[in-house]
């Protein structure tokens, strides 16, 4: 009986691979480097070779393997066509078709942020929910929308671009997307640091953050937990921008829960509490009382979600 | 062969009923009053009696009728349970089950704003699209989200509550929902009039609107079309608030198109153009170039969408 599958998360530096049971147990996981030479043309071959090696190493029966799920850093169409992955050097390429040709296994492909959301729903912080929003606070701010247990892709693969919801109309600096005032400019790891620097410059108030060597999101939350007034102001502002953005999201799809992940989410419940406070202030009655959960799978969310993707086919 | 269905739209004053072919042709439509006495307990009986009368009048074969779709003014759960319809006097009631008992026909039930969106997708301004957002600008601002040809209901039936996206953080007056600065406060028919009055009061500028007996959304658009500077400012502000709110919506679900309906949409392309302009200024590249369409079914959108609902079962 086919009861295994592979979940794969292709990143700009490394490819993460996992062998899963259909009930969500991770039996093995490993990484290979992402070879970006020659427009990334070796990447899928390397993945196929690594899977073949693992099958031999573990003496797996190919008939037990349902297929392969893959997450990629770019927009993906329903049929597995990737339109562009700048980080991998890829142009237009049907990843599902290529992997099927290379391995013989059925393959499904999704955008990495969406796939991570699916992973957290399956075995992570969103377990037990069918309608959820994941927000990843890392170098950028990513998002994934899951409705009825399925990823919402959007007509151009741009659903869940929560990081580019405008939350400030006074911001003069440009976002990476060229707009001004995107959530990502305030709630990414770098955004939090930049905003805290602004607060420190504007104020004469004493703050332990003035003595920190390298200001980081972690340092800011640590200081806030110690009661540092400026750090607390910064955390409050972060919560306000996130709460406002998620209030907009809720008015569109009315999810059961929000799952907060990415490096910044290591701040823990102080983060979810402050987001929830501002969310509640900005939604109508019918949208109040949502759950705010921390992601639990960390960097493995992508392989979990990719595996789930092929199980859902 | 079953090739007919009924689409029904229950409103606070009247119930609209339509007899449709499965290909979307409206064969007959009529209305009955909404009897709200005794907590609305007669409404479904009246509907059932009216359908029975129509079946006899038209000598329809009951086996040709696939079922009944119903739109109601309140949140509806997947199984057809209505949680509350203040306008009808209803508390918790399973409308699908009751209609099935009363008529013998399979019945599906949806929220009226969502059902109108489905109707516009099927035979109206959104024909040809599978992923669309409908915004209804009337007494209030309603919304409906359609993805993959299906209504997105949300975990509490509150998906598509676009009118309660916060678009202004300076507003001191309360919205009907008790929040401050909701889209509805600026983009409903009454909101547009209120905002225009504010502009007129703040300015000494001459305006034909100062001589209008009863200021209305229509009068404001008419004046704007004549080049009245204050009316143009008001239309611009309306477009900005709508464009911003729809930019948030797009970042969540990336639809193909927006359909604008309700009484205010009689303003025509001047309205869609000004919304589109501000939308484009507030979205990232991947979300640009969406279609902005006018609704075409008017008050019949509800019966069309209800009919589609039962065809989709």
Coordinates of C-alpha atoms in Angstrom, one line a residue:
Chain A
X1 CA 0.0 0.0 0.0
X2 CA 1.3 3.4 -1.0
X3 CA 1.9 5.1 2.4
X4 CA 4.9 7.3 1.9
X5 CA 5.7 10.6 0.2
X6 CA 8.5 13.1 -0.2
X7 CA 8.2 16.7 0.8
X8 CA 10.8 19.1 -0.7
X9 CA 11.5 22.7 -0.1
X10 CA 13.8 24.4 -2.6
X11 CA 15.5 27.5 -1.3
X12 CA 18.2 29.8 -2.6
X13 CA 21.0 28.2 -0.7
X14 CA 19.9 24.7 0.0
X15 CA 17.2 22.2 -0.8
X16 CA 15.5 20.5 2.2
X17 CA 14.1 17.1 1.7
X18 CA 11.9 14.9 3.9
X19 CA 10.4 11.4 3.8
X20 CA 7.0 11.2 5.3
X21 CA 4.3 8.8 6.1
X22 CA 0.8 9.7 4.9
X23 CA -0.2 10.4 8.5
X24 CA 2.4 13.1 8.8
X25 CA 5.3 11.4 10.5
X26 CA 8.7 12.6 9.4
X27 CA 10.8 9.5 8.9
X28 CA 14.0 11.1 7.6
X29 CA 15.1 14.6 6.5
X30 CA 18.3 15.9 4.9
X31 CA 19.6 18.8 2.8
X32 CA 21.5 19.2 -0.5
X33 CA 23.1 22.5 -1.8
X34 CA 21.1 24.5 -4.4
X35 CA 23.3 24.6 -7.5
X36 CA 22.3 27.8 -9.2
X37 CA 24.8 27.6 -12.1
X38 CA 23.5 27.5 -15.7
X39 CA 20.2 29.2 -14.7
X40 CA 19.5 26.6 -12.0
X41 CA 19.2 23.8 -14.6
X42 CA 20.8 21.2 -12.3
X43 CA 18.5 21.8 -9.3
X44 CA 15.8 19.3 -10.2
X45 CA 18.3 16.7 -11.5
X46 CA 20.1 17.0 -8.1
X47 CA 16.9 16.5 -6.3
X48 CA 15.9 13.5 -8.4
X49 CA 19.4 11.9 -7.8
X50 CA 19.2 12.5 -4.1
X51 CA 15.7 10.9 -3.9
X52 CA 17.0 7.9 -5.9
X53 CA 19.9 7.6 -3.5
X54 CA 17.6 7.7 -0.5
X55 CA 15.3 5.1 -2.0
X56 CA 18.2 2.7 -2.4
X57 CA 19.7 3.6 1.0
X58 CA 16.4 2.9 2.8
X59 CA 15.6 0.0 0.5
X60 CA 12.2 1.6 -0.2
X61 CA 9.7 0.0 -2.5
X62 CA 8.8 2.6 -5.2
X63 CA 5.2 1.4 -5.1
X64 CA 4.9 2.6 -1.5
X65 CA 5.6 6.1 -2.6
X66 CA 2.6 8.3 -3.5
X67 CA 4.6 11.1 -5.0
X68 CA 6.6 14.3 -4.4
X69 CA 5.5 17.7 -3.2
X70 CA 7.7 20.7 -3.9
X71 CA 7.8 24.2 -2.6
X72 CA 9.5 26.9 -4.6
X73 CA 10.3 30.5 -4.0
X74 CA 8.1 32.1 -6.6
X75 CA 4.6 32.2 -8.0
X76 CA 3.3 28.8 -9.2
X77 CA 0.3 28.0 -11.4
X78 CA -2.2 25.2 -10.7
X79 CA -0.5 22.9 -13.2
X80 CA 3.0 23.2 -11.6
X81 CA 4.3 25.8 -13.9
X82 CA 6.7 28.2 -12.2
X83 CA 6.6 31.6 -13.9
X84 CA 9.9 32.9 -12.4
X85 CA 12.2 32.1 -9.5
X86 CA 14.7 34.9 -9.4
X87 CA 16.5 33.2 -6.4
X88 CA 17.0 30.0 -8.4
X89 CA 17.7 31.5 -11.8
X90 CA 14.6 29.9 -13.2
X91 CA 12.4 31.4 -15.9
X92 CA 9.2 29.6 -17.0
X93 CA 9.4 25.9 -16.2
X94 CA 6.9 23.2 -15.5
X95 CA 8.4 21.7 -12.3
X96 CA 5.7 19.1 -11.9
X97 CA 6.2 17.7 -15.4
X98 CA 10.0 17.7 -15.2
X99 CA 10.1 15.9 -11.8
X100 CA 7.6 13.4 -13.1
X101 CA 9.9 12.8 -16.1
X102 CA 13.0 12.6 -13.9
X103 CA 11.6 10.3 -11.2
X104 CA 8.5 8.7 -12.4
X105 CA 6.6 10.0 -9.4
X106 CA 3.5 12.2 -9.5
X107 CA 4.6 15.7 -8.4
X108 CA 2.7 18.7 -7.1
X109 CA 4.3 22.2 -6.8
X110 CA 3.4 25.2 -4.6
X111 CA 4.8 28.5 -3.6
X112 CA 7.0 28.2 -0.6
X113 CA 5.1 30.6 1.7
X114 CA 1.8 28.9 0.8
X115 CA 3.3 25.4 1.3
X116 CA 4.7 26.4 4.7
X117 CA 1.1 27.5 5.7
X118 CA -0.2 24.1 4.7
X119 CA 2.6 22.4 6.7
X120 CA 1.7 24.3 9.8
X121 CA -2.0 23.4 9.3
X122 CA -1.1 19.8 8.9
X123 CA 1.4 19.2 11.7
X124 CA 2.2 22.5 13.3
X125 CA 0.8 25.5 15.1
X126 CA -2.4 25.4 13.0
X127 CA -3.2 21.8 13.5
X128 CA -6.9 21.2 13.9
X129 CA -7.9 24.3 11.7
X130 CA -9.1 24.2 8.1
X131 CA -9.3 27.9 7.5
X132 CA -6.1 29.7 8.5
X133 CA -3.8 32.5 7.6
X134 CA 0.0 32.1 8.1
X135 CA 2.2 35.1 8.4
X136 CA 6.0 34.6 8.3
X137 CA 8.0 37.4 9.8
X138 CA 11.6 36.9 8.6
X139 CA 13.8 38.8 6.2
X140 CA 10.5 39.8 4.5
X141 CA 6.9 39.2 5.5
X142 CA 5.3 36.3 3.7
X143 CA 1.8 34.9 3.9
X144 CA -0.3 31.9 3.1
X145 CA -4.0 31.6 2.9
X146 CA -5.6 28.2 3.6
X147 CA -9.4 27.7 3.1
X148 CA -11.2 24.4 3.5
X149 CA -7.8 22.8 4.1
X150 CA -6.5 23.9 0.7
X151 CA -4.0 26.6 -0.4
X152 CA -5.6 29.7 -2.0
X153 CA -3.2 30.4 -4.9
X154 CA -4.9 33.4 -6.6
X155 CA -5.3 34.1 -10.2
X156 CA -1.6 35.1 -10.6
X157 CA -0.2 33.1 -7.7
X158 CA -0.1 36.3 -5.6
X159 CA -2.7 35.4 -3.0
X160 CA -1.4 35.7 0.6
X161 CA 0.9 38.6 -0.2
X162 CA 0.1 40.0 3.2
X163 CA 3.5 41.7 3.5
X164 CA 2.5 44.1 0.8
X165 CA -0.7 45.3 2.4
X166 CA -0.3 49.1 2.9
X167 CA -0.4 49.9 6.6
X168 CA 1.1 53.4 6.6
X169 CA 0.3 56.3 4.2
X170 CA 3.1 58.6 5.6
X171 CA 6.0 56.3 4.8
X172 CA 8.5 57.9 2.4
X173 CA 11.0 55.1 2.0
X174 CA 10.3 52.5 -0.7
X175 CA 9.5 48.8 0.0
X176 CA 11.3 46.2 -2.1
X177 CA 8.1 45.9 -4.1
X178 CA 8.5 49.7 -4.9
X179 CA 5.3 50.7 -3.0
X180 CA 5.4 52.8 0.2
X181 CA 4.2 51.8 3.6
X182 CA 3.9 48.0 3.1
X183 CA 3.5 45.9 6.3
X184 CA 6.9 44.3 5.4
X185 CA 8.6 47.7 5.9
X186 CA 7.5 47.6 9.6
X187 CA 7.1 43.9 10.5
X188 CA 10.1 42.1 8.9
X189 CA 13.1 41.5 11.0
X190 CA 14.9 44.4 9.4
X191 CA 11.8 46.6 9.5
X192 CA 11.5 46.2 13.2
X193 CA 15.1 47.2 13.7
X194 CA 14.7 50.2 11.4
X195 CA 11.6 51.4 13.2
X196 CA 13.2 51.0 16.6
X197 CA 16.2 53.1 15.4
X198 CA 13.7 55.8 14.4
X199 CA 12.1 55.7 17.8
X200 CA 15.5 55.9 19.5
X201 CA 16.5 58.8 17.3
X202 CA 13.3 60.7 18.0
X203 CA 13.5 60.3 21.8
X204 CA 15.9 61.3 24.5
X205 CA 14.5 58.6 26.8
X206 CA 17.0 56.2 28.4
X207 CA 16.9 52.8 26.9
X208 CA 19.0 49.6 27.2
X209 CA 18.8 49.4 23.5
X210 CA 21.2 52.3 23.2
X211 CA 23.9 50.1 24.5
X212 CA 23.2 47.0 22.4
X213 CA 26.0 46.3 19.9
X214 CA 23.9 45.0 17.0
X215 CA 20.3 45.9 17.3
X216 CA 18.1 43.0 16.3
X217 CA 14.4 41.9 16.6
X218 CA 15.5 39.5 19.3
X219 CA 17.3 42.3 21.3
X220 CA 14.3 44.5 21.0
X221 CA 11.9 41.8 22.3
X222 CA 14.3 40.9 25.1
X223 CA 14.5 44.5 26.2
X224 CA 10.7 44.8 26.0
X225 CA 10.4 41.7 28.3
X226 CA 12.7 43.5 30.7
X227 CA 10.3 46.5 30.7
X228 CA 12.4 48.9 28.6
X229 CA 9.9 51.6 27.7
X230 CA 11.2 52.4 24.2
X231 CA 11.4 48.7 23.3
X232 CA 7.8 48.3 24.5
X233 CA 6.8 51.2 22.3
X234 CA 8.4 49.5 19.4
X235 CA 6.7 46.2 20.1
X236 CA 3.4 48.0 20.5
X237 CA 3.8 49.7 17.1
X238 CA 4.7 46.3 15.5
X239 CA 1.6 44.8 17.0
X240 CA -0.5 47.7 15.7
X241 CA 0.6 47.3 12.1
X242 CA 0.2 43.5 12.2
X243 CA -3.1 43.7 13.9
X244 CA -4.4 46.2 11.4
X245 CA -3.2 44.2 8.4
X246 CA -4.7 41.0 9.8
X247 CA -8.0 42.8 10.5
X248 CA -8.2 43.5 6.7
X249 CA -7.4 39.9 6.0
X250 CA -10.1 38.7 8.3
X251 CA -12.7 40.9 6.6
X252 CA -12.0 39.1 3.3
X253 CA -11.9 35.4 4.3
X254 CA -12.9 35.1 8.0
X255 CA -10.4 32.4 9.0
X256 CA -10.5 30.4 12.2
X257 CA -6.9 31.2 13.2
X258 CA -3.7 33.1 12.4
X259 CA -0.4 31.3 12.7
X260 CA 2.7 33.5 13.2
X261 CA 6.0 32.1 12.1
X262 CA 9.5 33.2 10.9
X263 CA 12.5 34.2 13.0
X264 CA 10.7 37.1 14.6
X265 CA 8.1 34.7 16.1
X266 CA 10.7 33.4 18.4
X267 CA 9.6 36.3 20.6
X268 CA 6.7 34.0 21.6
X269 CA 3.5 35.0 23.2
X270 CA 4.5 38.6 23.8
X271 CA 4.2 38.9 20.0
X272 CA 0.9 37.0 19.5
X273 CA -0.7 38.9 22.4
X274 CA 0.2 42.3 21.1
X275 CA -1.0 41.4 17.6
X276 CA -4.3 40.0 19.0
X277 CA -4.9 43.2 21.1
X278 CA -4.7 45.4 18.0
X279 CA -6.5 42.9 15.8
X280 CA -9.5 42.9 18.2
X281 CA -9.6 46.7 18.2
X282 CA -9.9 46.8 14.4
X283 CA -12.5 44.1 13.5
X284 CA -16.2 44.0 13.7
X285 CA -18.0 41.8 16.2
X286 CA -18.5 38.8 13.8
X287 CA -14.7 38.6 13.3
X288 CA -13.6 38.9 16.9
X289 CA -12.2 36.0 19.0
X290 CA -9.9 34.4 16.4
X291 CA -7.0 32.2 17.6
X292 CA -3.4 33.6 17.3
X293 CA -0.9 30.7 17.3
X294 CA 2.8 30.5 17.0
X295 CA 4.2 28.3 14.2
X296 CA 6.0 25.2 15.6
X297 CA 7.7 23.6 12.6
X298 CA 10.3 26.3 12.0
X299 CA 12.4 25.6 8.9
X300 CA 10.7 22.3 8.4
X301 CA 7.2 23.8 7.6
X302 CA 8.1 23.7 3.9
X303 CA 8.8 20.0 3.7
X304 CA 5.7 19.2 5.8
X305 CA 3.5 21.3 3.6
X306 CA 5.0 20.0 0.3
X307 CA 4.4 16.5 1.5
X308 CA 0.8 17.4 2.3
X309 CA 0.4 19.0 -1.1
X310 CA 1.0 15.7 -2.9
X311 CA -1.2 13.8 -0.4
X312 CA -4.0 16.3 -1.3
X313 CA -3.7 15.7 -5.0
Chain B
X1 CA -34.5 15.5 -17.4
X2 CA -34.2 17.9 -14.5
X3 CA -33.3 21.2 -16.1
X4 CA -35.1 23.8 -14.0
X5 CA -34.5 25.4 -10.6
X6 CA -35.9 28.2 -8.4
X7 CA -33.7 31.1 -7.2
X8 CA -35.2 33.0 -4.2
X9 CA -34.0 36.2 -2.5
X10 CA -35.6 36.9 0.9
X11 CA -35.4 40.6 1.8
X12 CA -36.8 42.6 4.6
X13 CA -39.7 44.0 2.6
X14 CA -40.3 41.5 -0.2
X15 CA -39.2 38.0 -1.4
X16 CA -38.0 37.8 -5.0
X17 CA -38.5 34.5 -6.8
X18 CA -37.2 33.3 -10.1
X19 CA -37.7 30.2 -12.3
X20 CA -34.4 29.4 -14.2
X21 CA -33.1 26.9 -16.7
X22 CA -29.9 25.2 -15.7
X23 CA -28.1 27.3 -18.4
X24 CA -29.1 30.5 -16.6
X25 CA -32.1 31.7 -18.6
X26 CA -34.7 33.5 -16.3
X27 CA -38.1 32.0 -17.5
X28 CA -40.2 33.9 -14.9
X29 CA -39.8 36.1 -11.9
X30 CA -42.2 37.5 -9.4
X31 CA -42.4 38.9 -5.8
X32 CA -44.3 38.3 -2.7
X33 CA -44.4 40.4 0.5
X34 CA -42.2 39.4 3.4
X35 CA -44.5 38.6 6.3
X36 CA -42.4 39.4 9.4
X37 CA -45.2 38.8 12.0
X38 CA -44.6 36.1 14.6
X39 CA -40.8 36.2 14.3
X40 CA -41.0 35.7 10.6
X41 CA -42.5 32.2 11.0
X42 CA -44.7 32.6 7.9
X43 CA -42.0 33.5 5.5
X44 CA -40.9 30.0 4.3
X45 CA -44.5 28.8 4.3
X46 CA -45.4 31.7 2.0
X47 CA -42.5 30.9 -0.3
X48 CA -43.4 27.3 -0.5
X49 CA -47.1 28.1 -1.3
X50 CA -46.0 30.6 -3.9
X51 CA -43.7 28.0 -5.6
X52 CA -46.5 25.4 -5.5
X53 CA -48.8 27.9 -7.2
X54 CA -46.3 28.7 -9.8
X55 CA -45.7 25.0 -10.5
X56 CA -49.5 24.5 -11.1
X57 CA -49.8 27.7 -13.1
X58 CA -47.0 26.7 -15.5
X59 CA -48.0 23.0 -15.4
X60 CA -44.4 22.2 -14.5
X61 CA -43.3 18.6 -13.9
X62 CA -41.7 18.4 -10.4
X63 CA -39.2 15.9 -11.7
X64 CA -37.8 18.6 -13.9
X65 CA -36.9 20.8 -10.9
X66 CA -33.4 20.3 -9.5
X67 CA -34.1 22.3 -6.3
X68 CA -34.3 25.7 -4.6
X69 CA -31.6 28.2 -3.8
X70 CA -32.2 30.8 -1.2
X71 CA -30.4 34.0 -0.3
X72 CA -31.1 35.4 3.2
X73 CA -29.9 38.7 4.9
X74 CA -27.6 37.2 7.5
X75 CA -24.8 34.8 8.2
X76 CA -25.4 31.2 7.0
X77 CA -23.6 28.1 7.9
X78 CA -22.6 25.4 5.3
X79 CA -25.6 23.2 6.2
X80 CA -28.1 25.9 5.6
X81 CA -28.5 27.0 9.3
X82 CA -29.2 30.7 9.6
X83 CA -27.8 32.1 12.9
X84 CA -29.8 35.3 13.0
X85 CA -31.7 37.5 10.5
X86 CA -32.6 40.6 12.4
X87 CA -34.4 42.0 9.4
X88 CA -36.7 38.9 9.2
X89 CA -37.2 38.3 12.9
X90 CA -35.4 35.0 12.6
X91 CA -33.3 33.4 15.3
X92 CA -31.5 30.1 14.6
X93 CA -33.3 28.2 11.9
X94 CA -32.2 25.6 9.4
X95 CA -33.7 27.1 6.3
X96 CA -32.5 24.3 4.0
X97 CA -34.1 21.6 6.1
X98 CA -37.4 23.5 6.5
X99 CA -37.7 24.2 2.8
X100 CA -37.0 20.6 2.0
X101 CA -39.7 19.6 4.4
X102 CA -42.2 22.1 3.0
X103 CA -41.6 21.5 -0.7
X104 CA -39.8 18.2 -1.1
X105 CA -37.1 20.0 -3.1
X106 CA -33.4 20.0 -2.2
X107 CA -32.5 23.4 -0.9
X108 CA -29.3 25.4 -0.5
X109 CA -29.0 28.6 1.4
X110 CA -26.5 31.4 1.2
X111 CA -25.9 34.9 2.6
X112 CA -27.6 37.5 0.3
X113 CA -24.4 39.5 -0.5
X114 CA -22.5 36.3 -1.3
X115 CA -25.3 35.0 -3.4
X116 CA -25.5 38.2 -5.4
X117 CA -21.8 37.9 -6.1
X118 CA -22.3 34.4 -7.4
X119 CA -25.2 35.6 -9.6
X120 CA -23.0 38.4 -11.1
X121 CA -20.3 35.7 -11.8
X122 CA -22.9 33.4 -13.5
X123 CA -24.8 35.8 -15.7
X124 CA -23.8 39.3 -14.8
X125 CA -20.9 41.7 -14.9
X126 CA -18.5 39.0 -13.7
X127 CA -19.4 36.4 -16.4
X128 CA -16.3 34.6 -17.5
X129 CA -14.5 34.9 -14.2
X130 CA -14.0 32.2 -11.5
X131 CA -12.2 34.3 -8.9
X132 CA -13.9 37.6 -8.2
X133 CA -14.9 40.1 -5.6
X134 CA -18.2 41.8 -5.6
X135 CA -18.7 45.1 -3.8
X136 CA -22.2 46.4 -3.4
X137 CA -22.5 50.1 -2.7
X138 CA -26.0 50.8 -1.4
X139 CA -27.4 51.8 2.0
X140 CA -24.4 49.9 3.4
X141 CA -21.3 48.4 1.7
X142 CA -21.6 44.7 1.2
X143 CA -19.2 42.2 -0.3
X144 CA -18.9 38.7 -1.7
X145 CA -15.8 36.6 -2.4
X146 CA -15.9 34.0 -5.1
X147 CA -12.9 31.7 -5.5
X148 CA -12.8 28.8 -8.0
X149 CA -16.5 29.6 -8.9
X150 CA -17.6 29.0 -5.3
X151 CA -18.7 31.4 -2.5
X152 CA -16.1 31.8 0.3
X153 CA -18.3 31.8 3.4
X154 CA -15.7 32.1 6.2
X155 CA -15.6 30.3 9.5
X156 CA -18.4 32.4 11.0
X157 CA -20.1 33.4 7.7
X158 CA -18.4 36.8 7.8
X159 CA -16.1 36.5 4.8
X160 CA -16.5 39.3 2.3
X161 CA -17.3 41.9 5.0
X162 CA -15.4 44.4 2.9
X163 CA -17.5 47.3 4.1
X164 CA -15.9 47.0 7.5
X165 CA -12.3 47.2 6.4
X166 CA -10.9 50.2 8.3
X167 CA -9.8 52.8 5.8
X168 CA -9.4 55.9 8.0
X169 CA -7.8 56.1 11.4
X170 CA -8.9 59.7 12.0
X171 CA -12.7 59.1 11.8
X172 CA -14.4 60.0 15.1
X173 CA -18.0 59.0 14.1
X174 CA -19.0 55.4 14.7
X175 CA -19.9 52.9 12.0
X176 CA -23.1 50.9 12.4
X177 CA -20.8 48.0 13.4
X178 CA -19.4 50.3 16.3
X179 CA -15.9 50.6 14.8
X180 CA -14.5 53.8 13.5
X181 CA -13.4 54.5 9.9
X182 CA -14.9 51.6 8.1
X183 CA -15.2 51.7 4.3
X184 CA -19.0 51.7 4.7
X185 CA -18.8 55.1 6.4
X186 CA -17.3 56.7 3.3
X187 CA -18.5 54.5 0.3
X188 CA -22.2 53.8 1.1
X189 CA -24.8 56.0 -0.5
X190 CA -25.2 57.8 2.8
X191 CA -21.5 57.9 3.4
X192 CA -20.8 59.6 0.1
X193 CA -23.4 62.3 0.9
X194 CA -22.0 62.8 4.5
X195 CA -18.5 63.2 3.2
X196 CA -19.5 65.6 0.5
X197 CA -21.3 67.7 3.0
X198 CA -18.1 67.8 5.1
X199 CA -16.2 69.0 2.0
X200 CA -18.8 71.6 1.3
X201 CA -18.7 72.9 4.9
X202 CA -14.9 73.0 4.9
X203 CA -14.6 75.0 1.7
X204 CA -15.8 78.4 0.4
X205 CA -15.5 77.2 -3.2
X206 CA -18.5 77.6 -5.4
X207 CA -20.3 74.4 -6.2
X208 CA -23.5 73.5 -8.0
X209 CA -24.0 71.0 -5.1
X210 CA -24.8 74.0 -2.8
X211 CA -28.0 74.5 -4.7
X212 CA -29.2 70.9 -4.9
X213 CA -32.4 70.3 -2.9
X214 CA -31.6 66.8 -1.6
X215 CA -28.0 65.9 -1.9
X216 CA -27.6 62.3 -3.1
X217 CA -24.8 60.1 -4.5
X218 CA -26.5 60.5 -8.0
X219 CA -26.5 64.3 -7.6
X220 CA -22.8 64.2 -6.7
X221 CA -21.7 62.1 -9.6
X222 CA -23.9 64.2 -12.0
X223 CA -22.1 67.3 -10.8
X224 CA -18.7 65.6 -11.1
X225 CA -19.5 64.7 -14.7
X226 CA -20.3 68.4 -15.3
X227 CA -16.9 69.2 -14.0
X228 CA -17.9 70.6 -10.6
X229 CA -14.6 70.8 -8.7
X230 CA -16.0 69.9 -5.2
X231 CA -18.0 67.0 -6.6
X232 CA -14.8 65.8 -8.3
X233 CA -12.9 66.0 -5.0
X234 CA -15.6 63.9 -3.4
X235 CA -15.5 61.3 -6.1
X236 CA -11.7 61.2 -5.9
X237 CA -11.9 60.6 -2.2
X238 CA -14.5 57.9 -2.7
X239 CA -12.2 56.2 -5.3
X240 CA -9.3 56.4 -2.9
X241 CA -11.0 54.7 -0.1
X242 CA -12.4 52.0 -2.3
X243 CA -9.1 51.6 -4.2
X244 CA -7.3 51.2 -0.9
X245 CA -9.8 48.7 0.6
X246 CA -9.7 46.6 -2.6
X247 CA -5.9 46.7 -2.7
X248 CA -6.0 44.9 0.7
X249 CA -8.5 42.4 -0.6
X250 CA -6.3 41.6 -3.6
X251 CA -3.3 40.9 -1.4
X252 CA -5.3 38.2 0.3
X253 CA -6.9 36.3 -2.5
X254 CA -5.6 37.8 -5.8
X255 CA -8.9 37.7 -7.8
X256 CA -9.3 38.1 -11.5
X257 CA -11.8 40.9 -11.3
X258 CA -13.8 43.2 -9.1
X259 CA -17.5 43.7 -9.8
X260 CA -19.1 46.9 -8.4
X261 CA -22.8 46.9 -7.8
X262 CA -25.5 48.6 -5.8
X263 CA -27.3 51.9 -6.3
X264 CA -24.1 54.0 -6.3
X265 CA -22.8 51.9 -9.2
X266 CA -25.3 53.6 -11.5
X267 CA -22.6 56.3 -11.7
X268 CA -21.0 54.0 -14.3
X269 CA -17.5 54.0 -15.6
X270 CA -16.6 57.3 -13.8
X271 CA -16.8 55.2 -10.6
X272 CA -14.9 52.1 -11.8
X273 CA -12.2 54.3 -13.4
X274 CA -11.5 56.3 -10.2
X275 CA -11.5 53.1 -8.1
X276 CA -9.1 51.4 -10.5
X277 CA -6.8 54.4 -10.5
X278 CA -6.3 54.3 -6.7
X279 CA -6.3 50.5 -6.6
X280 CA -3.3 50.5 -9.0
X281 CA -1.4 53.0 -6.9
X282 CA -1.8 50.7 -3.9
X283 CA -0.9 47.2 -5.1
X284 CA 2.4 45.5 -5.8
X285 CA 3.2 44.6 -9.4
X286 CA 1.9 41.0 -9.3
X287 CA -1.6 42.4 -8.4
X288 CA -1.8 45.1 -11.0
X289 CA -4.1 45.0 -14.1
X290 CA -7.2 43.5 -12.5
X291 CA -10.6 44.1 -14.3
X292 CA -13.1 46.5 -12.7
X293 CA -16.6 45.7 -14.0
X294 CA -20.0 47.1 -13.3
X295 CA -22.7 44.7 -12.0
X296 CA -25.4 44.2 -14.6
X297 CA -28.2 42.2 -12.9
X298 CA -29.3 44.9 -10.4
X299 CA -31.9 43.6 -8.0
X300 CA -32.0 40.3 -9.8
X301 CA -28.5 39.3 -8.8
X302 CA -29.8 37.5 -5.7
X303 CA -32.3 35.3 -7.6
X304 CA -29.6 34.4 -10.2
X305 CA -27.0 33.6 -7.5
X306 CA -29.5 31.6 -5.5
X307 CA -30.4 29.5 -8.5
X308 CA -26.6 29.0 -9.2
X309 CA -26.2 27.9 -5.6
X310 CA -28.5 24.9 -6.0
X311 CA -27.0 24.0 -9.4
X312 CA -23.6 23.9 -7.7
X313 CA -24.7 21.5 -4.9

